[in-house]
Tab-separated table of C-alpha atoms in Angstrom:
chain	number	residue	atom	x	y	z
A	4	MET	CA	-17.800	16.431	-11.779
A	5	LEU	CA	-18.491	17.083	-7.970
A	6	ILE	CA	-15.311	15.535	-6.943
A	7	ALA	CA	-13.313	17.197	-9.644
A	8	SER	CA	-14.465	20.518	-8.507
A	9	SER	CA	-13.807	19.616	-5.060
A	10	VAL	CA	-10.310	18.684	-5.940
A	11	LEU	CA	-9.646	21.811	-7.753
A	12	LEU	CA	-11.242	24.031	-5.081
A	13	LEU	CA	-9.140	22.453	-2.476
A	14	ALA	CA	-5.944	22.611	-4.763
A	15	GLY	CA	-6.753	26.499	-4.692
A	16	CYS	CA	-6.974	26.764	-1.271
A	17	SER	CA	-3.845	24.601	-0.274
A	18	SER	CA	-1.355	26.734	-1.470
A	19	THR	CA	0.979	27.496	1.569
A	20	PRO	CA	2.450	31.139	1.715
A	21	PRO	CA	6.479	31.036	1.986
A	22	ARG	CA	8.124	31.629	5.281
A	23	LYS	CA	10.260	34.400	6.057
A	24	ASP	CA	13.593	32.448	4.669
A	25	GLY	CA	11.614	31.883	1.323
A	26	SER	CA	11.278	28.214	2.020
A	27	THR	CA	8.128	26.184	2.002
A	28	PRO	CA	6.861	22.956	3.746
A	29	ASN	CA	7.316	19.720	1.590
A	30	THR	CA	3.777	19.311	0.394
A	31	ASP	CA	2.296	17.560	-2.415
A	32	PRO	CA	-0.161	19.003	-4.995
A	33	MET	CA	-3.711	18.047	-4.341
A	34	SER	CA	-5.009	15.163	-6.385
A	35	ALA	CA	-8.078	13.116	-6.857
A	36	GLY	CA	-6.633	10.297	-4.928
A	37	GLN	CA	-6.228	12.399	-1.550
A	38	VAL	CA	-10.054	13.060	-1.443
A	39	VAL	CA	-10.683	9.205	-0.460
A	40	GLN	CA	-7.821	9.179	1.786
A	41	THR	CA	-8.338	9.524	5.616
A	42	ASP	CA	-6.083	11.433	7.846
A	43	PHE	CA	-4.131	8.613	8.846
A	44	ASP	CA	-3.897	7.370	5.331
A	45	ARG	CA	-2.397	10.786	4.304
A	46	THR	CA	-0.038	10.665	7.229
A	47	VAL	CA	1.553	7.146	6.234
A	48	THR	CA	1.835	8.219	2.720
A	49	LEU	CA	3.770	11.325	3.461
A	50	ALA	CA	5.992	9.125	6.152
A	51	MET	CA	6.680	6.669	3.276
A	52	ARG	CA	7.463	9.581	0.582
A	53	ASP	CA	9.914	11.164	3.295
A	54	ASN	CA	11.561	7.870	4.007
A	55	LEU	CA	12.375	7.144	0.390
A	56	ASN	CA	13.651	10.723	0.042
A	57	SER	CA	15.991	10.039	2.889
A	58	LEU	CA	17.263	6.856	1.413
A	59	TYR	CA	17.970	8.584	-1.718
A	60	ARG	CA	19.780	11.433	-0.092
A	61	LEU	CA	21.929	8.567	1.793
A	62	LEU	CA	22.457	6.977	-1.830
A	63	ASP	CA	23.796	10.118	-3.139
A	64	LYS	CA	26.253	10.782	-0.136
A	65	LEU	CA	27.237	7.078	-0.062
A	66	TYR	CA	28.259	7.365	-3.649
A	67	ARG	CA	30.110	10.415	-3.457
A	68	ARG	CA	32.127	9.091	-0.502
A	69	ASN	CA	32.559	5.920	-2.154
A	70	PRO	CA	33.226	6.508	-5.862
A	71	ARG	CA	34.534	3.007	-6.427
A	72	GLU	CA	31.151	1.542	-5.907
A	73	TRP	CA	29.110	3.474	-8.595
A	74	ARG	CA	32.003	2.534	-10.873
A	75	LYS	CA	31.141	-1.179	-10.263
A	76	SER	CA	27.830	-0.862	-12.053
A	77	GLY	CA	29.361	0.721	-15.087
A	78	GLN	CA	27.584	4.099	-14.442
A	79	PRO	CA	29.347	7.066	-16.032
A	80	ASP	CA	28.878	9.469	-12.941
A	81	VAL	CA	27.053	9.784	-9.688
A	82	ASP	CA	24.011	11.273	-11.016
A	83	ALA	CA	23.413	8.527	-13.330
A	84	ALA	CA	24.138	5.811	-10.517
A	85	VAL	CA	21.587	7.492	-8.429
A	86	LYS	CA	18.887	7.620	-11.069
A	87	TRP	CA	19.701	4.027	-11.966
A	88	VAL	CA	19.257	2.942	-8.306
A	89	LYS	CA	16.042	4.802	-7.850
A	90	GLY	CA	14.738	3.102	-10.790
A	91	LEU	CA	15.503	-0.132	-9.407
A	92	ILE	CA	13.688	0.845	-6.322
A	93	GLU	CA	10.733	2.092	-7.989
A	94	LYS	CA	10.291	-1.430	-10.302
A	95	ARG	CA	11.576	-3.437	-7.023
A	96	GLN	CA	14.100	-4.859	-9.275
A	97	PRO	CA	17.121	-6.193	-7.370
A	98	PRO	CA	20.610	-4.958	-8.627
A	99	PRO	CA	22.280	-7.282	-10.987
A	100	GLY	CA	23.612	-10.358	-9.329
A	101	LEU	CA	20.988	-10.411	-6.469
A	102	VAL	CA	17.931	-11.352	-8.710
A	103	GLY	CA	15.786	-13.665	-6.667
A	104	LEU	CA	16.461	-11.937	-3.238
A	105	GLN	CA	14.435	-9.297	-1.426
A	106	ASP	CA	14.466	-6.770	1.417
A	107	ILE	CA	16.491	-8.180	4.367
A	108	GLN	CA	17.991	-10.844	1.978
A	109	VAL	CA	19.723	-8.183	-0.097
A	110	LEU	CA	20.434	-5.936	2.800
A	111	SER	CA	22.469	-8.850	4.371
A	112	VAL	CA	24.491	-9.243	1.159
A	113	SER	CA	25.130	-5.717	0.934
A	114	LEU	CA	26.948	-5.997	4.483
A	115	ASP	CA	28.920	-8.969	3.664
A	116	PRO	CA	32.690	-8.366	3.330
A	117	LYS	CA	32.803	-10.931	0.602
A	118	TYR	CA	30.335	-9.270	-1.633
A	119	THR	CA	32.166	-7.565	-4.606
A	120	GLY	CA	29.070	-5.628	-6.258
A	121	ASP	CA	28.124	-2.351	-6.069
A	122	ARG	CA	27.688	-2.260	-2.216
A	123	VAL	CA	25.900	1.078	-2.208
A	124	ALA	CA	23.236	0.062	-4.679
A	125	ALA	CA	22.639	-3.342	-2.687
A	126	PHE	CA	22.468	-1.455	0.649
A	127	ILE	CA	19.943	1.106	-0.183
A	128	TYR	CA	18.068	-0.783	-2.373
A	129	GLY	CA	17.829	-3.584	0.493
A	130	LEU	CA	16.682	-0.814	2.893
A	131	ALA	CA	13.966	0.652	0.483
A	132	ASP	CA	12.726	-2.935	-0.131
A	133	THR	CA	12.677	-3.780	3.371
A	134	ILE	CA	10.502	-0.691	4.313
A	135	ILE	CA	7.951	-1.151	1.259
A	136	ALA	CA	7.783	-4.853	2.129
A	137	ALA	CA	6.823	-3.947	5.758
A	138	HIS	CA	4.107	-1.446	4.192
A	139	ASN	CA	2.491	-4.665	2.443
A	140	GLY	CA	4.207	-3.597	-0.826
A	141	LYS	CA	2.425	-0.114	-0.906
A	142	ARG	CA	3.603	3.527	-1.243
A	143	VAL	CA	0.035	5.144	-1.086
A	144	PHE	CA	-2.333	4.346	1.177
A	145	TYR	CA	-6.082	4.226	1.457
A	146	PRO	CA	-8.798	3.334	3.907
A	147	PHE	CA	-8.795	-0.328	2.508
A	148	SER	CA	-4.920	-0.919	2.996
A	149	LYS	CA	-3.726	-3.298	5.246
A	150	LEU	CA	-0.935	-2.509	7.470
A	151	ASP	CA	0.538	-4.606	10.230
A	152	GLY	CA	2.196	-2.446	13.061
A	153	GLN	CA	4.591	-5.308	14.214
A	154	ARG	CA	6.196	-5.402	10.487
A	155	ILE	CA	6.617	-1.921	10.440
A	156	TYR	CA	8.160	-1.656	13.920
A	157	ASN	CA	10.547	-4.772	12.906
A	158	ALA	CA	11.199	-2.482	9.790
A	159	ALA	CA	12.509	0.194	12.229
A	160	ARG	CA	14.748	-2.303	14.351
A	161	ASP	CA	16.145	-3.496	10.727
A	162	VAL	CA	17.222	0.336	9.759
A	163	GLU	CA	18.682	0.802	13.166
A	164	ALA	CA	20.836	-2.758	12.810
A	165	ALA	CA	21.683	-1.619	9.428
A	166	ASP	CA	22.944	1.747	10.389
A	167	TRP	CA	25.020	0.071	13.216
A	168	MET	CA	26.508	-2.474	10.846
A	169	LEU	CA	27.274	0.073	8.332
A	170	ALA	CA	29.274	1.999	10.823
A	171	THR	CA	31.195	-1.074	12.569
A	172	ARG	CA	31.562	-3.691	9.716
A	173	ARG	CA	34.930	-4.078	8.324
A	174	THR	CA	36.766	-5.700	5.270
A	175	ALA	CA	39.542	-8.263	5.544
A	176	SER	CA	42.216	-5.445	5.629
A	177	GLY	CA	40.367	-3.711	8.545
A	178	GLU	CA	38.791	-1.057	6.302
A	179	PRO	CA	35.232	0.384	6.617
A	180	LEU	CA	32.869	-1.490	3.983
A	181	LEU	CA	31.553	2.019	3.152
A	182	LEU	CA	32.568	5.164	4.199
A	183	SER	CA	29.705	7.174	5.675
A	184	ASN	CA	29.832	9.365	9.022
A	185	GLU	CA	33.240	11.245	9.437
A	186	MET	CA	34.903	11.769	12.961
A	187	GLY	CA	38.149	13.586	12.239
A	188	LYS	CA	39.930	16.240	14.025
A	189	GLY	CA	37.654	18.892	12.479
A	190	PRO	CA	33.822	19.323	12.850
A	191	ALA	CA	32.071	15.951	12.845
A	192	ASN	CA	30.060	14.826	9.610
A	193	LEU	CA	26.998	12.919	11.335
A	194	SER	CA	24.622	13.790	8.002
A	195	PHE	CA	24.133	9.988	7.749
A	196	GLU	CA	23.313	9.564	11.351
A	197	ARG	CA	20.581	12.160	11.141
A	198	GLU	CA	19.124	10.622	8.016
A	199	PHE	CA	18.968	7.016	9.475
A	200	GLY	CA	17.313	8.544	12.976
A	201	GLU	CA	14.640	10.133	10.946
A	202	ILE	CA	13.841	7.215	9.034
A	203	ILE	CA	13.545	5.083	12.326
A	204	GLY	CA	11.531	7.802	13.882
A	205	ARG	CA	8.910	7.943	11.266
A	206	LEU	CA	8.770	4.193	10.999
A	207	ASP	CA	8.261	3.972	14.926
A	208	LEU	CA	5.407	6.753	14.485
A	209	VAL	CA	3.551	4.830	12.019
A	210	ALA	CA	3.752	1.690	14.082
A	211	SER	CA	2.253	3.398	17.060
A	212	LEU	CA	-0.281	5.106	14.997
A	213	LEU	CA	-1.359	1.820	13.764
A	214	GLY	CA	-2.124	0.726	17.087
A	215	GLU	CA	-3.651	3.939	18.303
A	216	ASN	CA	-5.818	3.897	14.992
A	217	ILE	CA	-7.465	0.521	15.474
A	218	ARG	CA	-8.000	1.552	19.205
A	219	ARG	CA	-9.577	4.869	18.285
A	220	ILE	CA	-12.059	2.934	16.040
A	221	GLY	CA	-13.196	0.698	19.035
A	222	ILE	CA	-13.570	3.929	21.149
A	223	ASP	CA	-15.676	5.889	18.727
A	224	TYR	CA	-18.048	3.018	18.294
A	225	VAL	CA	-18.253	2.710	22.058
A	226	GLN	CA	-18.882	6.550	22.515
A	227	SER	CA	-21.572	6.445	19.617
A	228	LEU	CA	-23.519	3.780	21.454
A	229	LEU	CA	-23.194	5.774	24.915
A	230	LEU	CA	-24.491	8.823	23.319
A	231	PHE	CA	-26.955	7.440	21.454
A	232	ASN	CA	-26.005	9.005	18.294
A	233	PHE	CA	-28.082	7.849	15.317
A	234	LEU	CA	-26.733	7.686	11.744
A	235	PRO	CA	-28.553	9.926	9.144
A	236	VAL	CA	-30.716	8.367	6.732
A	237	ARG	CA	-31.375	11.148	4.174
């Protein structure tokens, strides 16, 4: 009852006033699970949420620039195709024809010029599964969650490599595997590049914070000894 009351109180106090332009920060409603999360756990959870949302935006953009791909999966339209791929990511179920493969394996196949399946579905699924795998298969984090900063750092480099290959890989006839950034005579469309950059930045930040979090635990312990801070017993 005490926890539930605290959650309701915090939820009531957590509403954010709108900005002058009417927008508000992208925040989640208060939940009981957040009560047991540390600030660090919450930061990593929000980074994971935002990384997946970035991938979903890339998914929609890629399908709209490459409509032949969603048609390969038999979907009636772009919106249905986006919803379908999101469902695969949620269940961590590879696209048809790629069952048994995971994370960077799916990513590698999606960037193979010989692959004839839905390349957008495979590419975005492979990126999402790579990021989730680097976080030990978790999307929400608590004090007992085990994370390896090196694996998350490696995931950031995998996203960098995937971004570069997406921009440079060609079919046998010299066409891009997938149309993404547009560099024509008019204004350049670099929205894909921005999304990739944000994902890489978040992953690098979490990797750095993991090392700092462990270091701070040791420093706090040493400081408590130096300052002779006793723990309360009642």
